[in-house]
Structures are given as structure tokens and as C-alpha cells.
Short mmCIF file of C-alpha atoms and ligand atoms in Angstrom, two decimals:
data_model
loop_
_atom_site.label_atom_id
_atom_site.label_comp_id
_atom_site.label_asym_id
_atom_site.label_seq_id
_atom_site.Cartn_x
_atom_site.Cartn_y
_atom_site.Cartn_z
CA MET D 632 -7.77 -11.67 19.64
CA SER D 633 -7.85 -13.15 16.15
CA TYR D 634 -5.57 -11.87 13.41
CA LEU D 635 -7.91 -13.00 10.65
CA LYS D 636 -11.11 -11.75 12.30
CA ASP D 637 -9.46 -8.39 13.04
CA LEU D 638 -8.21 -7.99 9.46
CA ASP D 639 -10.09 -5.53 7.25
CA TYR D 640 -12.77 -7.81 5.77
CA SER D 641 -12.42 -6.26 2.31
CA VAL D 642 -8.96 -7.89 2.06
CA MET D 643 -10.63 -11.24 2.67
CA GLN D 644 -13.26 -10.52 0.03
CA GLN D 645 -10.83 -9.69 -2.77
CA CYS D 646 -10.71 -13.29 -4.04
CA ILE D 647 -13.33 -13.90 -6.75
CA HIS D 648 -12.52 -17.63 -6.99
CA CYS D 649 -11.51 -17.36 -10.67
CA GLY D 650 -8.65 -19.86 -10.35
CA MET D 651 -6.19 -17.87 -12.48
CA CYS D 652 -3.59 -18.30 -9.74
CA LEU D 653 -3.77 -22.09 -9.67
CA PRO D 654 -1.26 -22.87 -12.45
CA THR D 655 1.27 -20.48 -10.90
CA CYS D 656 1.13 -22.03 -7.43
CA PRO D 657 4.00 -24.50 -6.91
CA THR D 658 2.28 -26.46 -4.12
CA TYR D 659 -0.98 -26.82 -6.04
CA MET D 660 0.84 -27.87 -9.21
CA GLU D 661 2.65 -30.61 -7.29
CA THR D 662 -0.43 -31.99 -5.51
CA LYS D 663 -3.42 -30.78 -7.60
CA ILE D 664 -5.37 -30.51 -4.32
CA GLU D 665 -7.61 -27.44 -4.02
CA ARG D 666 -6.73 -26.97 -0.34
CA ASN D 667 -3.06 -26.56 -1.39
CA SER D 668 -3.91 -23.70 -3.77
CA PRO D 669 -4.13 -19.94 -3.10
CA ARG D 670 -7.89 -20.05 -3.63
CA GLY D 671 -8.27 -22.95 -1.24
CA ARG D 672 -6.11 -21.31 1.40
CA ILE D 673 -7.96 -18.01 1.16
CA ALA D 674 -11.24 -19.93 1.57
CA LEU D 675 -9.88 -21.44 4.79
CA MET D 676 -8.79 -18.04 6.06
CA ARG D 677 -12.17 -16.55 5.25
CA ALA D 678 -13.96 -19.40 7.03
CA ILE D 679 -11.99 -18.51 10.16
CA ALA D 680 -12.78 -14.81 9.78
CA ASP D 681 -16.46 -15.73 9.40
CA GLY D 682 -16.36 -17.89 12.51
CA GLN D 683 -17.19 -21.06 10.54
CA LEU D 684 -13.86 -22.74 11.21
CA GLU D 685 -11.43 -22.84 14.08
CA ALA D 686 -7.69 -22.51 13.59
CA LYS D 687 -6.83 -26.11 14.36
CA LYS D 688 -3.88 -28.23 13.27
CA ALA D 689 -5.15 -28.90 9.72
CA PHE D 690 -5.40 -25.15 9.11
CA ALA D 691 -1.97 -24.44 10.59
CA ASP D 692 -0.38 -27.28 8.61
CA GLU D 693 -1.85 -25.87 5.41
CA MET D 694 -0.52 -22.38 6.13
CA TYR D 695 2.94 -23.82 6.70
CA PHE D 696 2.68 -25.89 3.51
CA CYS D 697 2.29 -22.62 1.59
CA LEU D 698 5.67 -21.28 0.45
CA GLY D 699 4.73 -17.64 0.79
CA CYS D 700 6.28 -17.25 -2.67
CA LEU D 701 3.55 -14.77 -3.73
CA ALA D 702 3.34 -16.11 -7.29
CA CYS D 703 -0.43 -16.07 -6.77
CA GLU D 704 -0.33 -12.35 -6.07
CA THR D 705 1.33 -11.68 -9.43
CA ALA D 706 -1.17 -13.88 -11.27
CA CYS D 707 -4.31 -12.60 -9.54
CA PRO D 708 -6.48 -10.30 -11.71
CA ALA D 709 -8.48 -9.18 -8.65
CA GLY D 710 -5.44 -7.76 -6.84
CA VAL D 711 -5.58 -10.13 -3.87
CA ASP D 712 -3.19 -8.98 -1.13
CA TYR D 713 -1.83 -12.44 -0.42
CA THR D 714 1.19 -11.01 1.44
CA GLN D 715 -1.03 -9.67 4.17
CA LEU D 716 -3.32 -12.70 4.20
CA PHE D 717 -0.38 -15.06 4.45
CA GLU D 718 1.23 -13.17 7.35
CA MET D 719 -2.08 -12.93 9.24
CA ALA D 720 -2.85 -16.60 8.63
CA ARG D 721 0.48 -17.75 10.01
CA ALA D 722 0.09 -15.40 12.97
CA GLU D 723 -3.36 -16.94 13.53
CA ALA D 724 -1.83 -20.42 13.41
CA GLU D 725 0.70 -19.42 16.07
CA ARG D 726 -1.92 -17.66 18.21
CA SER D 727 -4.01 -20.82 18.29
CA HIS D 728 -0.99 -22.97 19.37
CA ALA D 729 -2.35 -25.62 17.03
CA LEU D 730 1.15 -26.86 16.19
CA SER D 731 2.55 -26.35 19.63
CA SER D 732 4.88 -28.96 21.10
CA ARG D 733 7.64 -28.62 23.68
CA THR D 734 10.38 -29.09 21.04
CA ARG D 735 8.80 -26.65 18.60
CA ARG D 736 8.31 -24.03 21.32
CA LEU D 737 11.91 -24.42 22.46
CA LEU D 738 13.29 -24.22 18.93
CA ARG D 739 11.27 -21.13 18.07
CA TRP D 740 12.25 -19.48 21.34
CA VAL D 741 15.97 -20.20 20.82
CA VAL D 742 16.04 -19.17 17.16
CA LEU D 743 13.41 -16.43 16.68
CA ASP D 744 13.48 -14.87 20.13
CA GLY D 745 17.03 -15.66 21.24
CA LEU D 746 19.45 -15.80 18.31
CA PHE D 747 17.82 -13.32 15.97
CA HIS D 748 16.99 -10.89 18.73
CA LYS D 749 20.55 -9.63 19.03
CA GLN D 750 23.00 -9.61 16.15
CA TRP D 751 25.95 -10.14 18.53
CA ARG D 752 24.46 -13.52 19.52
CA LEU D 753 24.13 -14.52 15.89
CA ARG D 754 27.68 -13.35 15.20
CA TRP D 755 28.94 -15.28 18.21
CA VAL D 756 27.36 -18.48 16.90
CA GLY D 757 28.70 -17.57 13.45
CA ARG D 758 32.24 -17.29 14.85
CA LEU D 759 32.00 -20.74 16.46
CA LEU D 760 30.66 -22.22 13.25
CA TRP D 761 33.41 -20.53 11.25
CA LEU D 762 36.04 -22.05 13.56
CA TYR D 763 34.36 -25.46 13.28
CA GLN D 764 34.53 -25.21 9.50
CA MET D 765 37.92 -23.51 9.20
CA LEU D 766 39.69 -26.00 11.52
CA GLY D 767 38.39 -28.85 9.38
CA VAL D 768 36.20 -30.35 12.12
CA GLN D 769 33.12 -30.20 9.91
CA ALA D 770 34.88 -32.05 7.09
CA LEU D 771 36.20 -34.62 9.60
CA VAL D 772 32.78 -35.20 11.12
CA ARG D 773 31.27 -35.60 7.66
CA ARG D 774 33.94 -38.12 6.62
CA SER D 775 33.86 -40.05 9.90
CA GLY D 776 30.37 -41.45 9.38
CA LEU D 777 29.26 -40.02 12.73
CA LEU D 778 26.39 -38.24 10.99
CA ARG D 779 24.92 -41.60 9.96
CA LYS D 780 23.92 -42.08 13.60
CA LEU D 781 21.67 -39.01 13.41
CA PRO D 782 18.03 -39.17 12.28
CA GLU D 783 17.63 -38.51 8.54
CA SER D 784 16.01 -35.11 9.10
CA TRP D 785 19.02 -33.96 11.17
CA ARG D 786 21.43 -35.21 8.50
CA ALA D 787 19.54 -33.26 5.84
CA LEU D 788 19.69 -30.20 8.07
CA GLU D 789 23.44 -30.57 8.62
CA ALA D 790 24.01 -30.77 4.86
CA LYS D 791 22.42 -27.32 4.53
CA THR D 792 24.83 -25.63 6.98
CA PRO D 793 26.07 -22.51 5.21
CA THR D 794 29.74 -21.65 4.96
CA ILE D 795 30.42 -18.76 7.32
CA GLN D 796 32.55 -15.80 6.17
CA ARG D 797 35.81 -15.04 7.94
CA ARG D 798 34.83 -11.41 8.42
CA PHE D 799 31.40 -9.92 8.94
CA SER D 800 30.05 -6.66 7.54
CA PRO D 801 31.35 -4.23 10.22
CA ASP D 802 34.89 -5.56 9.57
CA LEU D 803 34.49 -4.92 5.85
CA ILE D 804 32.47 -1.72 5.66
CA ALA D 805 33.10 1.51 7.61
CA PRO D 806 30.01 3.18 9.16
CA GLY D 807 30.35 6.05 6.67
CA GLU D 808 32.14 5.72 3.32
CA ILE D 809 32.20 8.77 1.11
CA ALA D 810 31.95 8.46 -2.65
CA THR D 811 34.83 10.04 -4.51
CA THR D 812 33.10 10.01 -7.87
CA VAL D 813 30.77 12.91 -8.54
CA THR D 814 27.88 12.18 -10.84
CA LYS D 815 25.78 15.32 -10.50
CA ALA D 816 27.03 17.96 -12.92
CA GLY D 817 28.70 20.92 -11.26
CA SER D 818 28.49 19.46 -7.77
CA ALA D 819 31.49 19.08 -5.52
CA ARG D 820 29.71 16.54 -3.35
CA PRO D 821 28.66 12.95 -3.96
CA ALA D 822 25.33 12.83 -5.74
CA TYR D 823 23.51 10.66 -3.22
CA ARG D 824 23.62 9.61 0.40
CA VAL D 825 22.21 6.18 1.12
CA GLY D 826 21.83 3.82 4.07
CA LEU D 827 22.98 0.23 3.54
CA LEU D 828 21.28 -2.71 5.23
CA THR D 829 23.64 -5.56 6.01
CA GLY D 830 21.07 -8.11 7.25
CA CYS D 831 21.41 -10.92 9.78
CA ILE D 832 22.19 -14.19 7.98
CA GLN D 833 23.44 -12.14 5.01
CA ASP D 834 25.99 -10.57 7.37
CA LEU D 835 27.34 -14.01 8.36
CA VAL D 836 27.18 -15.85 5.08
CA TYR D 837 27.37 -13.17 2.38
CA SER D 838 29.19 -10.23 3.99
CA ASP D 839 31.25 -10.15 0.77
CA VAL D 840 28.06 -9.31 -1.16
CA ASN D 841 27.49 -6.45 1.28
CA ARG D 842 31.02 -5.18 0.51
CA ASP D 843 30.32 -5.52 -3.24
CA THR D 844 27.10 -3.56 -2.76
CA ALA D 845 28.93 -0.76 -0.96
CA ASP D 846 31.61 -0.68 -3.70
CA VAL D 847 29.03 -0.47 -6.47
CA LEU D 848 27.20 2.32 -4.66
CA LEU D 849 30.43 4.25 -4.12
CA ALA D 850 31.31 3.82 -7.80
CA ASN D 851 27.99 5.44 -8.66
CA GLY D 852 28.32 8.57 -6.57
CA CYS D 853 26.61 7.35 -3.42
CA THR D 854 27.99 8.02 0.03
CA VAL D 855 27.20 4.89 2.03
CA ILE D 856 26.05 4.98 5.65
CA THR D 857 26.18 1.54 7.28
CA PRO D 858 25.30 1.41 11.00
CA PRO D 859 27.37 -1.47 12.43
CA ALA D 860 24.72 -2.77 14.88
CA GLN D 861 21.69 -3.35 12.66
CA GLY D 862 20.47 -6.88 13.22
CA CYS D 863 17.51 -8.70 11.79
CA CYS D 864 14.72 -6.72 10.07
CA GLY D 865 12.07 -9.16 11.35
CA SER D 866 10.99 -10.57 7.98
CA LEU D 867 11.64 -14.08 9.28
CA HIS D 868 9.32 -13.33 12.19
CA ALA D 869 6.56 -11.74 10.12
CA HIS D 870 6.60 -14.69 7.71
CA ASN D 871 6.49 -17.19 10.56
CA GLY D 872 3.61 -15.91 12.63
CA GLU D 873 5.52 -13.73 15.09
CA TYR D 874 3.87 -10.49 14.09
CA GLU D 875 4.43 -8.61 17.35
CA MET D 876 8.10 -9.54 17.38
CA ALA D 877 8.38 -8.33 13.77
CA LYS D 878 7.06 -4.95 14.91
CA SER D 879 9.67 -4.58 17.62
CA PHE D 880 12.46 -5.51 15.17
CA ALA D 881 11.15 -2.90 12.72
CA ARG D 882 11.19 -0.19 15.42
CA ARG D 883 14.75 -1.08 16.34
CA LEU D 884 15.89 -0.82 12.72
CA LEU D 885 14.14 2.52 12.27
CA ASP D 886 16.09 3.86 15.25
CA GLN D 887 19.37 3.05 13.50
CA PHE D 888 18.94 5.37 10.52
CA ASP D 889 18.53 9.14 10.23
CA LEU D 890 15.99 9.07 7.40
CA GLU D 891 16.03 12.84 6.89
CA GLN D 892 19.66 12.61 5.83
CA LEU D 893 19.25 9.74 3.38
CA ASP D 894 18.00 9.56 -0.19
CA ALA D 895 17.40 5.82 0.00
CA ILE D 896 17.80 2.74 2.17
CA ILE D 897 19.42 -0.02 0.16
CA THR D 898 18.89 -3.73 0.61
CA ASN D 899 20.42 -6.54 -1.43
CA ALA D 900 18.27 -9.32 0.06
CA ALA D 901 14.94 -9.76 -1.75
CA GLY D 902 13.18 -11.53 1.13
CA CYS D 903 14.05 -8.69 3.50
CA GLY D 904 13.29 -6.02 0.90
CA SER D 905 9.70 -7.07 0.37
CA HIS D 906 9.15 -7.00 4.15
CA LEU D 907 11.04 -3.71 4.67
CA LYS D 908 8.80 -1.99 2.14
CA HIS D 909 5.79 -2.87 4.32
CA PHE D 910 7.01 -1.22 7.53
CA ASP D 911 4.35 1.45 6.92
CA ARG D 912 1.60 -1.15 7.22
CA LEU D 913 3.30 -3.01 10.03
CA LEU D 914 3.56 0.09 12.25
CA GLN D 915 0.52 2.04 11.06
CA ASP D 916 -1.12 1.83 14.51
CA ASP D 917 1.99 2.89 16.38
CA PRO D 918 1.71 6.63 17.08
CA ARG D 919 5.44 6.99 17.74
CA TYR D 920 6.65 5.20 14.63
CA ALA D 921 3.87 5.37 12.01
CA ALA D 922 5.14 8.52 10.25
CA ARG D 923 8.75 7.36 10.18
CA ALA D 924 7.72 3.92 9.00
CA ALA D 925 5.87 5.51 6.08
CA GLN D 926 8.96 7.56 5.25
CA TRP D 927 11.08 4.43 5.52
CA SER D 928 8.86 2.41 3.18
CA ALA D 929 9.07 5.14 0.56
CA LYS D 930 12.87 5.13 0.72
CA VAL D 931 13.64 1.39 0.77
CA LYS D 932 15.06 0.20 -2.56
CA ASP D 933 16.47 -3.05 -3.76
CA ILE D 934 20.02 -2.45 -4.99
CA SER D 935 19.09 -3.26 -8.62
CA GLU D 936 16.07 -0.96 -8.46
CA TRP D 937 18.19 1.89 -7.09
CA LEU D 938 21.03 1.46 -9.58
CA VAL D 939 18.68 1.61 -12.55
CA GLU D 940 16.84 4.57 -11.02
CA ILE D 941 20.03 6.65 -10.73
CA GLY D 942 21.35 5.55 -14.13
CA PHE D 943 24.28 3.41 -13.02
CA ARG D 944 27.56 3.50 -14.88
CA ALA D 945 28.14 0.57 -17.25
CA PRO D 946 31.54 -1.10 -16.74
CA GLU D 947 33.94 -0.56 -19.62
CA LYS D 948 36.37 -3.45 -19.65
CA HIS D 949 35.41 -6.57 -21.55
CA GLY D 950 35.99 -9.61 -19.35
CA THR D 951 36.18 -13.29 -20.27
CA GLU D 952 33.07 -14.50 -22.07
CA THR D 953 30.86 -16.10 -19.38
CA GLY D 954 27.48 -17.77 -19.68
CA VAL D 955 25.13 -16.45 -16.99
CA THR D 956 21.55 -17.29 -16.21
CA TYR D 957 19.25 -15.36 -13.89
CA HIS D 958 16.86 -16.80 -11.30
CA ASP D 959 14.12 -14.42 -10.12
CA ALA D 960 13.90 -14.56 -6.31
CA CYS D 961 10.17 -14.75 -5.44
CA HIS D 962 10.26 -11.78 -3.12
CA LEU D 963 11.95 -9.67 -5.78
CA CYS D 964 9.76 -10.56 -8.77
CA HIS D 965 6.44 -11.23 -6.98
CA GLY D 966 6.97 -9.39 -3.70
CA GLN D 967 8.47 -6.22 -5.22
CA LYS D 968 7.66 -6.62 -8.93
CA ILE D 969 11.32 -6.15 -9.83
CA THR D 970 12.26 -8.20 -12.89
CA ALA D 971 13.74 -5.87 -15.51
CA GLN D 972 16.35 -4.08 -13.37
CA PRO D 973 18.62 -7.04 -12.47
CA ARG D 974 18.51 -8.13 -16.12
CA GLU D 975 19.44 -4.61 -17.23
CA ILE D 976 22.46 -4.71 -14.91
CA LEU D 977 23.60 -8.07 -16.24
CA ALA D 978 23.05 -6.95 -19.84
CA LYS D 979 25.36 -3.96 -19.33
CA ILE D 980 28.29 -6.02 -18.01
CA PRO D 981 30.64 -6.65 -20.93
CA GLY D 982 31.50 -10.29 -21.54
CA LEU D 983 28.37 -11.84 -20.02
CA ARG D 984 26.30 -14.03 -22.28
CA ILE D 985 22.82 -14.20 -20.76
CA ALA D 986 21.08 -17.56 -21.10
CA PRO D 987 17.34 -17.32 -20.35
CA LEU D 988 16.17 -19.63 -17.58
CA THR D 989 12.94 -21.58 -18.07
CA GLU D 990 10.50 -20.96 -15.20
CA SER D 991 12.88 -18.32 -13.80
CA MET D 992 10.04 -17.02 -11.58
CA TRP D 993 9.21 -20.44 -10.12
CA CYS D 994 10.24 -20.81 -6.47
CA CYS D 995 13.50 -22.72 -5.85
CA GLY D 996 12.13 -24.12 -2.56
CA SER D 997 14.17 -21.94 -0.24
CA ALA D 998 11.29 -19.66 0.88
CA GLY D 999 12.77 -18.44 4.16
CA ILE D 1000 13.01 -21.54 6.33
CA TYR D 1001 10.61 -23.58 4.19
CA ASN D 1002 13.46 -25.87 3.06
CA LEU D 1003 14.02 -26.73 6.74
CA ILE D 1004 10.39 -27.30 7.75
CA GLN D 1005 9.07 -28.81 4.49
CA PRO D 1006 12.17 -30.52 3.08
CA GLU D 1007 10.30 -32.87 0.74
CA MET D 1008 8.41 -30.21 -1.21
CA ALA D 1009 11.42 -27.87 -1.08
CA ASP D 1010 13.61 -30.55 -2.66
CA LYS D 1011 11.11 -31.21 -5.45
CA LEU D 1012 11.17 -27.52 -6.33
CA LEU D 1013 14.94 -27.38 -6.05
CA GLN D 1014 15.46 -30.32 -8.42
CA ARG D 1015 13.09 -28.74 -10.94
CA LYS D 1016 15.08 -25.49 -10.72
CA LEU D 1017 18.43 -27.28 -11.05
CA ASP D 1018 17.26 -29.15 -14.16
CA HIS D 1019 16.37 -25.85 -15.80
CA ILE D 1020 19.69 -24.32 -14.77
CA ALA D 1021 21.60 -27.28 -16.21
CA ALA D 1022 19.69 -26.91 -19.50
CA THR D 1023 20.95 -23.33 -19.96
CA GLY D 1024 24.59 -24.43 -20.12
CA ALA D 1025 25.52 -21.40 -18.00
CA THR D 1026 28.47 -21.55 -15.64
CA VAL D 1027 27.10 -18.80 -13.37
CA VAL D 1028 23.66 -18.35 -11.79
CA ALA D 1029 22.81 -14.85 -10.64
CA THR D 1030 20.06 -14.21 -8.10
CA GLY D 1031 19.24 -11.44 -5.65
CA ASN D 1032 18.39 -13.22 -2.43
CA PRO D 1033 20.67 -14.99 0.08
CA GLY D 1034 18.13 -17.78 0.70
CA CYS D 1035 17.97 -18.63 -3.00
CA MET D 1036 21.77 -18.39 -3.30
CA LEU D 1037 22.19 -20.91 -0.47
CA GLN D 1038 19.48 -23.25 -1.67
CA ILE D 1039 20.75 -23.35 -5.27
CA SER D 1040 24.42 -23.57 -4.21
CA ASN D 1041 23.68 -26.54 -1.94
CA GLY D 1042 21.68 -28.23 -4.68
CA LEU D 1043 24.39 -27.72 -7.29
CA ALA D 1044 27.08 -28.94 -4.88
CA ALA D 1045 25.07 -32.10 -4.15
CA ARG D 1046 24.91 -32.76 -7.90
CA GLY D 1047 28.63 -32.07 -8.28
CA ALA D 1048 27.86 -29.29 -10.79
CA LYS D 1049 30.60 -26.69 -11.28
CA ILE D 1050 28.30 -23.69 -11.45
CA GLU D 1051 28.90 -20.55 -9.42
CA VAL D 1052 25.98 -18.83 -7.68
CA VAL D 1053 26.35 -15.07 -7.23
CA HIS D 1054 24.40 -11.92 -6.55
CA PRO D 1055 24.10 -9.70 -9.68
CA VAL D 1056 25.75 -6.86 -7.75
CA THR D 1057 28.84 -9.04 -7.28
CA LEU D 1058 29.18 -9.41 -11.04
CA LEU D 1059 28.90 -5.65 -11.42
CA ALA D 1060 31.46 -5.04 -8.65
CA ARG D 1061 33.88 -7.48 -10.27
CA ALA D 1062 33.48 -5.75 -13.63
CA TYR D 1063 34.20 -2.34 -12.06
CA ARG D 1064 37.28 -3.71 -10.31
CA ALA D 1065 38.53 -5.31 -13.53
CA GLY D 1066 38.20 -1.93 -15.23
S1 SF4 U 1823 2.28 -18.00 -1.84
FE1 SF4 U 1823 3.06 -19.45 -3.38
S2 SF4 U 1823 2.68 -21.47 -2.47
FE2 SF4 U 1823 1.45 -20.01 -1.30
S3 SF4 U 1823 -0.56 -20.02 -2.28
FE3 SF4 U 1823 0.60 -18.37 -3.26
S4 SF4 U 1823 1.55 -19.32 -5.07
FE4 SF4 U 1823 0.88 -20.98 -3.71
S1 SF4 U 1824 -6.45 -15.48 -9.03
FE1 SF4 U 1824 -6.96 -14.16 -7.28
S2 SF4 U 1824 -9.17 -13.96 -7.37
FE2 SF4 U 1824 -8.66 -15.69 -8.68
S3 SF4 U 1824 -8.82 -17.48 -7.31
FE3 SF4 U 1824 -6.69 -16.83 -7.26
S4 SF4 U 1824 -6.57 -15.45 -5.50
FE4 SF4 U 1824 -8.75 -15.67 -5.99
#
């Protein structure tokens, strides 16, 4: 079996080698090496599909040097489906075991197969981490100098440990919360009924954003259905070569929601959203799930997309004047082509002064787990992003993806910058509460 050879060859042929994508590709712009560009990578993939190249280490390394940011897809005049190519290429790299080592296999098994397989396992680890942080052990260890004995890569990893929330989504959001506001004229019932996705890491690190999302939905006439045992959607797996595992995660998520009863499925995590919208393609060959996956893909909406679609209510009360800048998460702007809606939400919040961000659509280096596996390139992109943020003079950065929020927060903290990083929906929820 070969993922690239089995892929519809027309997808491989879409690239016309024009090079329009090159200036938008962060890795190419850093190295100026053709192999590190979208065009170069597609040429490698096609060589494998044509049987002219084998998926050896050099190929696999290149696929993991790609951010998967999809900026090339936005720039491409030929409509190259880089999302699919990227996922198949990484799956091919894993199938070939070109990067295989005992440590790598163990790590992937523990994280992708073990931890992310069951949300209770992730929550259990989250609880331990929360205790470690809350009891001050983390701060003590950091002050003690113990970390200096670790290899540099481990120290860098430790510095990226996210702060875990005291309570996770099921403690904050009831499985069914009924909107009390009625927005459809003449109706006695809430206008919409939506499913809310609470995510995996999002549930541990940003469960407060999930609560804000539910509040904003309720304030706009949406009854919110939130199954407590959701777990990971599999985007991490699809983007890291575990295509079959991604399929099983998608099936499990589909089983959690009664799609017939819902107007939309809401996500507030851009990286998940762009994957969730492709469940139709992921499960197209599965006779049991194909139809439901197609229905699912049609109903998945990013929170900003949904709010604008239903004509969300603008908050009334004028808060303290705050300078805010907006960073486009790659999988929102390139993966889902959503750029105007989050800006429209911010523009309607009284008291916010929006400062445009230079290169707002340039990747911040988070890119799933890219900042863990390619720390050098990720840091270059982060520093570039932080310089642009500093130049805006804003005291708040809004962005719609937990990975970007973590990456930018960590970068700002390392610089000692007093800038808050929030999800746009949090700003809207705060404005509603203030009113
Ligand atoms: S996904 Fe991003 S890093 Fe990868 S080739 Fe496209 S633009 Fe470059
Ligand atoms: S812009 Fe599209 S068609 Fe042109 S080289 Fe890049 S991927 Fe190929």
C-alpha cells in the first residue's frame, strides 16, 4: 500500500510549477531552498507516486519540515489541494518507517495511541499536571536549577508546558443548556440547536474558552448540546501520518452527536475545524459512516463563522478602551478561508481599538506539534510574529486557535511582554457579561 500512489493522480497533477506560492511559504522564505517550498515538496510527492523515488529519510524529513500551514493553498492559482497532499505525504512517511527509531515509536505510541485515544487518560494526566503546578512544585523545580541538568531540547520542551485549568469542560458546561433568549420572531423556542465541540487539549488548557463559547451561543438564541465524553477529533493524527487512527477518531466523534437534531456543530479551535470539515473525505469509503460524515462536514462551523451567519447580537456596553490586534490562525484563514468573520466580531465590541497586524496570516510556528519537533524554525517564526505584535502597541492579541494562543503566550512571557492572548469569543463573552 502506498498513500501517494493510491491517491487520485489528478490531485498530484494540479501543480503547474508557476511558483506563485513560493513567497508565501514560511519555510522556503527562511531557507530559499526549492526542496523546502510547496512546489519542491509536491515534486517529491509526485516522484513517489510515479515510482521514481522511494519514501526514504530525506523525503520524510522534508515532509516534517513543512508546517502544514496551507499558505500555499491560498496562494495557488491552480487550486492545488495541498491539505490532502500533505496528509498523504506524512502518512507515506510513516508507512515507510523512514524515521523510525525505538524512542520515536514509543513516544508516538504513548501520545497518539495512548493519551489521545481516551479523553479520561488525557484528563488524568491533566489533573496531575494541574496539581504539580498548583502546589508550586513546577515553580520550585524551575527555580532550583534542576532543569539545567536536562538536555537543552528537554528544557525547551518543559518551558512550553501549558498551564492546566482547574476545571475541565464537563465541570463547566452541562450536556444540554437551553437558550432563554428568543431570536426568531414569534417563536417560543430558541432559534437554533447546536452541538459544541470541547476538544482534547482545548478541554484541559482552555476550558474557559469553551464556557465563553457556550455563553455566547446561548446569548444568541442557540440551545447548546455538549456531550461530556467527546475526546480528540483526530486532527493531530491526520496531520502526523496516522490516517487510519484519524478515521477511527472521526467515527467515534460522529457517534456522539445526533446530527438530525442539530443545526450546526460548533468548534472554536481552527486546527480542529479545518480537519472536522473534511470528515466527508476521510470516511468516503466507509459504507457505515460516509453519509453521516457528509452531513457532519456540511454542519461544522467555526464559532466566528456561525455567529456572523446567524447575525449575532452586538454588545451594548462600552468597556474600557483597549488596543487589540488579530492574528489569523493558519487553519482558519488558509484551511477554512475565514478571515472577515473574526474581525467583524471584534469590530462590533464597543471599546476595542483594532490595530492591524503586519503579516497576520504568516504562521506563528505553532503548527500542531511543529514547535516541539522543529523548535528552531518554529522559534524563528515566533520571533517574527512577536516583533509584529509589539509594533502594533496592542495590549491584547486575539486569535482563534489554542495552538497559536499557547505559542504566542509562551513567546510573550519569555520576552516579559504584558500582552494578553485571548480567543475572540472570549472578548465577546466578556462584553456581553459587562452589559
Ligand atoms: S504548508 Fe506552509 S510550510 Fe508547507 S509548503 Fe505550504 S506554505 Fe510551505
Ligand atoms: S502556486 Fe500552486 S501551481 Fe504554482 S507552484 Fe505553487 S503549488 Fe504549484
